[in-house]
C-alpha atoms as a printed R data frame, in Angstrom:
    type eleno elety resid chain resno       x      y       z
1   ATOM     1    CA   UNK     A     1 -24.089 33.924 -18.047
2   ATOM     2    CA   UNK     A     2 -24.236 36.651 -21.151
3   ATOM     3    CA   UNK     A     3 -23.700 36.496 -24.358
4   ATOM     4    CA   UNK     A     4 -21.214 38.478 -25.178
5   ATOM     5    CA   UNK     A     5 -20.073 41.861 -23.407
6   ATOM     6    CA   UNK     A     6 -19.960 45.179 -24.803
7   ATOM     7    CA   UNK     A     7 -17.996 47.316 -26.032
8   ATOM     8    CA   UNK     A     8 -16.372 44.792 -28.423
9   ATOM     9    CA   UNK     A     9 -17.443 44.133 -32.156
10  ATOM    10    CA   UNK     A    10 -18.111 40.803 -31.301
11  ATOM    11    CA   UNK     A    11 -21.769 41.688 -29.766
12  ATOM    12    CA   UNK     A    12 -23.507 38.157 -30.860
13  ATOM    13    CA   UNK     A    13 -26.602 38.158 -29.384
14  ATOM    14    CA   UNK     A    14 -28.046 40.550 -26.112
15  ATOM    15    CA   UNK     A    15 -24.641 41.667 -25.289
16  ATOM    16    CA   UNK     A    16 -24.277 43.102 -22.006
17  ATOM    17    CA   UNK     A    17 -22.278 46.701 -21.065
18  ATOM    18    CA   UNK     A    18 -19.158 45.000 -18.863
19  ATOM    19    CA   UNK     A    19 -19.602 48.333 -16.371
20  ATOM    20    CA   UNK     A    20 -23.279 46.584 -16.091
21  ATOM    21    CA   UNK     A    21 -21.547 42.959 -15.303
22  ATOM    22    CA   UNK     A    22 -19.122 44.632 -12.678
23  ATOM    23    CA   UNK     A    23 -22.147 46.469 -10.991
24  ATOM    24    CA   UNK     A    24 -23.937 42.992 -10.735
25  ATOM    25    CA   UNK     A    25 -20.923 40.976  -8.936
26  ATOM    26    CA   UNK     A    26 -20.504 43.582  -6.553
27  ATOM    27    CA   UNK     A    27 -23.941 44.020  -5.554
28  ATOM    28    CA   UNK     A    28 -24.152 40.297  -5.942
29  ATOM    29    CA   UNK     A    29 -20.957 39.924  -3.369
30  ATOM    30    CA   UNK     A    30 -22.752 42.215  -0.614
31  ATOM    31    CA   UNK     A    31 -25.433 39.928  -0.450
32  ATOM    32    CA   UNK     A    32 -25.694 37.499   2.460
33  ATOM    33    CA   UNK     A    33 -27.407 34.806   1.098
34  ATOM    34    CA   UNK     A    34 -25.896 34.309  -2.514
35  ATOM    35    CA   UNK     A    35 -22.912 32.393  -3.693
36  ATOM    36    CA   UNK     A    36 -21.418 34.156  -6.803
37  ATOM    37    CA   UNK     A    37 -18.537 31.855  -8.523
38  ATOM    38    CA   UNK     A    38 -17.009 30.713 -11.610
39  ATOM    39    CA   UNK     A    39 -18.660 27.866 -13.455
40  ATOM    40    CA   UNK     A    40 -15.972 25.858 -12.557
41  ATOM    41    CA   UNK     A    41 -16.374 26.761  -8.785
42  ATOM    42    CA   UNK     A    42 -19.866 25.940  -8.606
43  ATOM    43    CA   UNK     A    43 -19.808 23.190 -10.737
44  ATOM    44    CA   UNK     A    44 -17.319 21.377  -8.539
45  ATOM    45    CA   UNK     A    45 -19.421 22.524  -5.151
46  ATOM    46    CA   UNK     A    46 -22.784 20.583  -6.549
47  ATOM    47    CA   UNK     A    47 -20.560 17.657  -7.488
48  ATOM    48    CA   UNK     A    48 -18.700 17.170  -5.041
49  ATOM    49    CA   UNK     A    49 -22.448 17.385  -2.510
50  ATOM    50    CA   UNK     A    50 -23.462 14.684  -4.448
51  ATOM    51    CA   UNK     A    51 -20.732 12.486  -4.377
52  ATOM    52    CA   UNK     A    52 -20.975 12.873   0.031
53  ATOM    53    CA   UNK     A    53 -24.314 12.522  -0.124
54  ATOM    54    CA   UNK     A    54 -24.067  9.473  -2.289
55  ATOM    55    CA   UNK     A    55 -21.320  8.118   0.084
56  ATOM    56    CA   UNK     A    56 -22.792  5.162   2.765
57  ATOM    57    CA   UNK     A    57 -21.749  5.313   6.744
58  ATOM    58    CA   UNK     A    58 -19.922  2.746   8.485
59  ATOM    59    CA   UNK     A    59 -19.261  1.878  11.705
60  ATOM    60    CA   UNK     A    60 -17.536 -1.236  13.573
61  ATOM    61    CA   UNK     A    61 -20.103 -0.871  16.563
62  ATOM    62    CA   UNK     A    62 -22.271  1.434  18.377
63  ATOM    63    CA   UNK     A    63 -19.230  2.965  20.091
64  ATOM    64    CA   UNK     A    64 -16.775  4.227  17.162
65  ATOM    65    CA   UNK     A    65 -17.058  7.175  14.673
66  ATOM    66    CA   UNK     A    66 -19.731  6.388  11.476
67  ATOM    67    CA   UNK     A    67 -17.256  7.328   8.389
68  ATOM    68    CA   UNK     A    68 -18.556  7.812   5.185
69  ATOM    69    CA   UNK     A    69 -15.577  7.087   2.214
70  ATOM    70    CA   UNK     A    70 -15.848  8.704  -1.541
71  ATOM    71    CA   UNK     A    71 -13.525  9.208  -4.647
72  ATOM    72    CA   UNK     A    72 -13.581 12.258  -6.396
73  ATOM    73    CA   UNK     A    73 -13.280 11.135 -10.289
74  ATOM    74    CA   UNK     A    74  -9.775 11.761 -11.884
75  ATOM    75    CA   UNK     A    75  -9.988 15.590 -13.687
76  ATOM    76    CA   UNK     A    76 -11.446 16.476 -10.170
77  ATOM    77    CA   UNK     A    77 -10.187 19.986  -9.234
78  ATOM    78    CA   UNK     A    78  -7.760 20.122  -6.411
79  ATOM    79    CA   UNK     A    79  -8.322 21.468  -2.993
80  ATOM    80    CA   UNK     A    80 -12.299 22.113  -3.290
81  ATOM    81    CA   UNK     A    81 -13.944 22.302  -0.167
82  ATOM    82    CA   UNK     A    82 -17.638 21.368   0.585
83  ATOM    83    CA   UNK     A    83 -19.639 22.607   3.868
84  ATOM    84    CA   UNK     A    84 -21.731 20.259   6.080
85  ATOM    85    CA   UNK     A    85 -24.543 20.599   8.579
86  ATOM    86    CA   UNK     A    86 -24.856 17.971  11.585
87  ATOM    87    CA   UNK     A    87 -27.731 17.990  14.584
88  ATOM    88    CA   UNK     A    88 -25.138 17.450  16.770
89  ATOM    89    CA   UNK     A    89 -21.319 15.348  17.558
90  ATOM    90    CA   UNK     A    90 -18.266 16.412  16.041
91  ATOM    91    CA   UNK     A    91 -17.202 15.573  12.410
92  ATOM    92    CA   UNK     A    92 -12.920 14.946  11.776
93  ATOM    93    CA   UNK     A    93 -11.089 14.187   8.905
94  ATOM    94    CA   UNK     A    94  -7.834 11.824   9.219
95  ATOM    95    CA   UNK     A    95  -8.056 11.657  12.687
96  ATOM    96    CA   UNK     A    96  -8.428 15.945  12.902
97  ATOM    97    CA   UNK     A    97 -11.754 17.236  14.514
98  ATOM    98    CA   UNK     A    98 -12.301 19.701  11.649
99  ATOM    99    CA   UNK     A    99 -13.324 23.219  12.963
100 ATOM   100    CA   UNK     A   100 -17.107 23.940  13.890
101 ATOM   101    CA   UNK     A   101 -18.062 27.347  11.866
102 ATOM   102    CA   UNK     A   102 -19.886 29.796  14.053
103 ATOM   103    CA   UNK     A   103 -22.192 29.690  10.786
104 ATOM   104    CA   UNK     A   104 -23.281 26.262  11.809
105 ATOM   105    CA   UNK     A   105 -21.304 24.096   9.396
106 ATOM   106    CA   UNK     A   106 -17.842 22.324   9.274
107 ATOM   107    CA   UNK     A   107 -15.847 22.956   5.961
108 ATOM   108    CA   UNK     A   108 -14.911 19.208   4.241
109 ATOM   109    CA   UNK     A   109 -11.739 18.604   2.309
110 ATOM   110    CA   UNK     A   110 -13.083 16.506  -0.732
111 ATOM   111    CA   UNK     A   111  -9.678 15.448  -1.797
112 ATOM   112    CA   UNK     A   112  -9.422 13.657   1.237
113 ATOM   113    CA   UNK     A   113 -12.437 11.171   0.141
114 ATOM   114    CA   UNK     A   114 -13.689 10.162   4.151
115 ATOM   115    CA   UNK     A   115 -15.198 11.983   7.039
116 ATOM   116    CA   UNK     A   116 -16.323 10.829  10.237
117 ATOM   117    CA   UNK     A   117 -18.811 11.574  13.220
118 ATOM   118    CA   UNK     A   118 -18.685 11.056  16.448
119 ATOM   119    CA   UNK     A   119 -21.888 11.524  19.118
């Protein structure tokens, strides 16, 4: 986050060149192991973590899916996605096996506010 960006006559406080900014997202953005976003974007990744990790697994009985159930509160943005690690079974959303990511994660809708495993 800066201050302000320069050239402009509005340099508050340490401004920053913008030709400096651009050079710092696009070495950021070749790096492997950093997320660069908006603040909305990020914002709405470590929210939405929290609200699946805060979520509690059910299951009828030993032999059906554990599914874990959340709401996403009301100015929520749309269509965010959060990704999740398992040791193991296969994850689905709405009766969908979601997609395994040769990464090692599955990618979560948050809008739709359940996922399940399966051994």
């Amino acid at each position: 986050m800066f201050h302000s960006l320069r050239p402009t006559k509005a340099d508050w406080f340490a401004g920053v060149e913008t030709s400096d900014v651009v050079a710092n997202v696009r070495r950021t953005q070749g790096l492997r192991d950093v997320w660069i976003g908006t603040l909305a974007d990020v914002g709405a990744y470590w929210l939405g973590q929290q609200i699946v990790e805060a979520a509690v697994a059910k299951a009828a009985n030993p032999d059906t899916p554990q599914t874990w159930r959340w709401a996403v509160p009301a100015h929520f943005p749309p269509g965010r996605m959060l990704r999740v690690r398992v040791d193991g079974g296969t994850l689905s959303q709405g009766g969908q096996d979601l997609p395994w990511d040769a990464h090692g994660f599955y990618t979560v809708a948050l809008d739709a506010g359940e996922l399940s495993w399966r051994p």
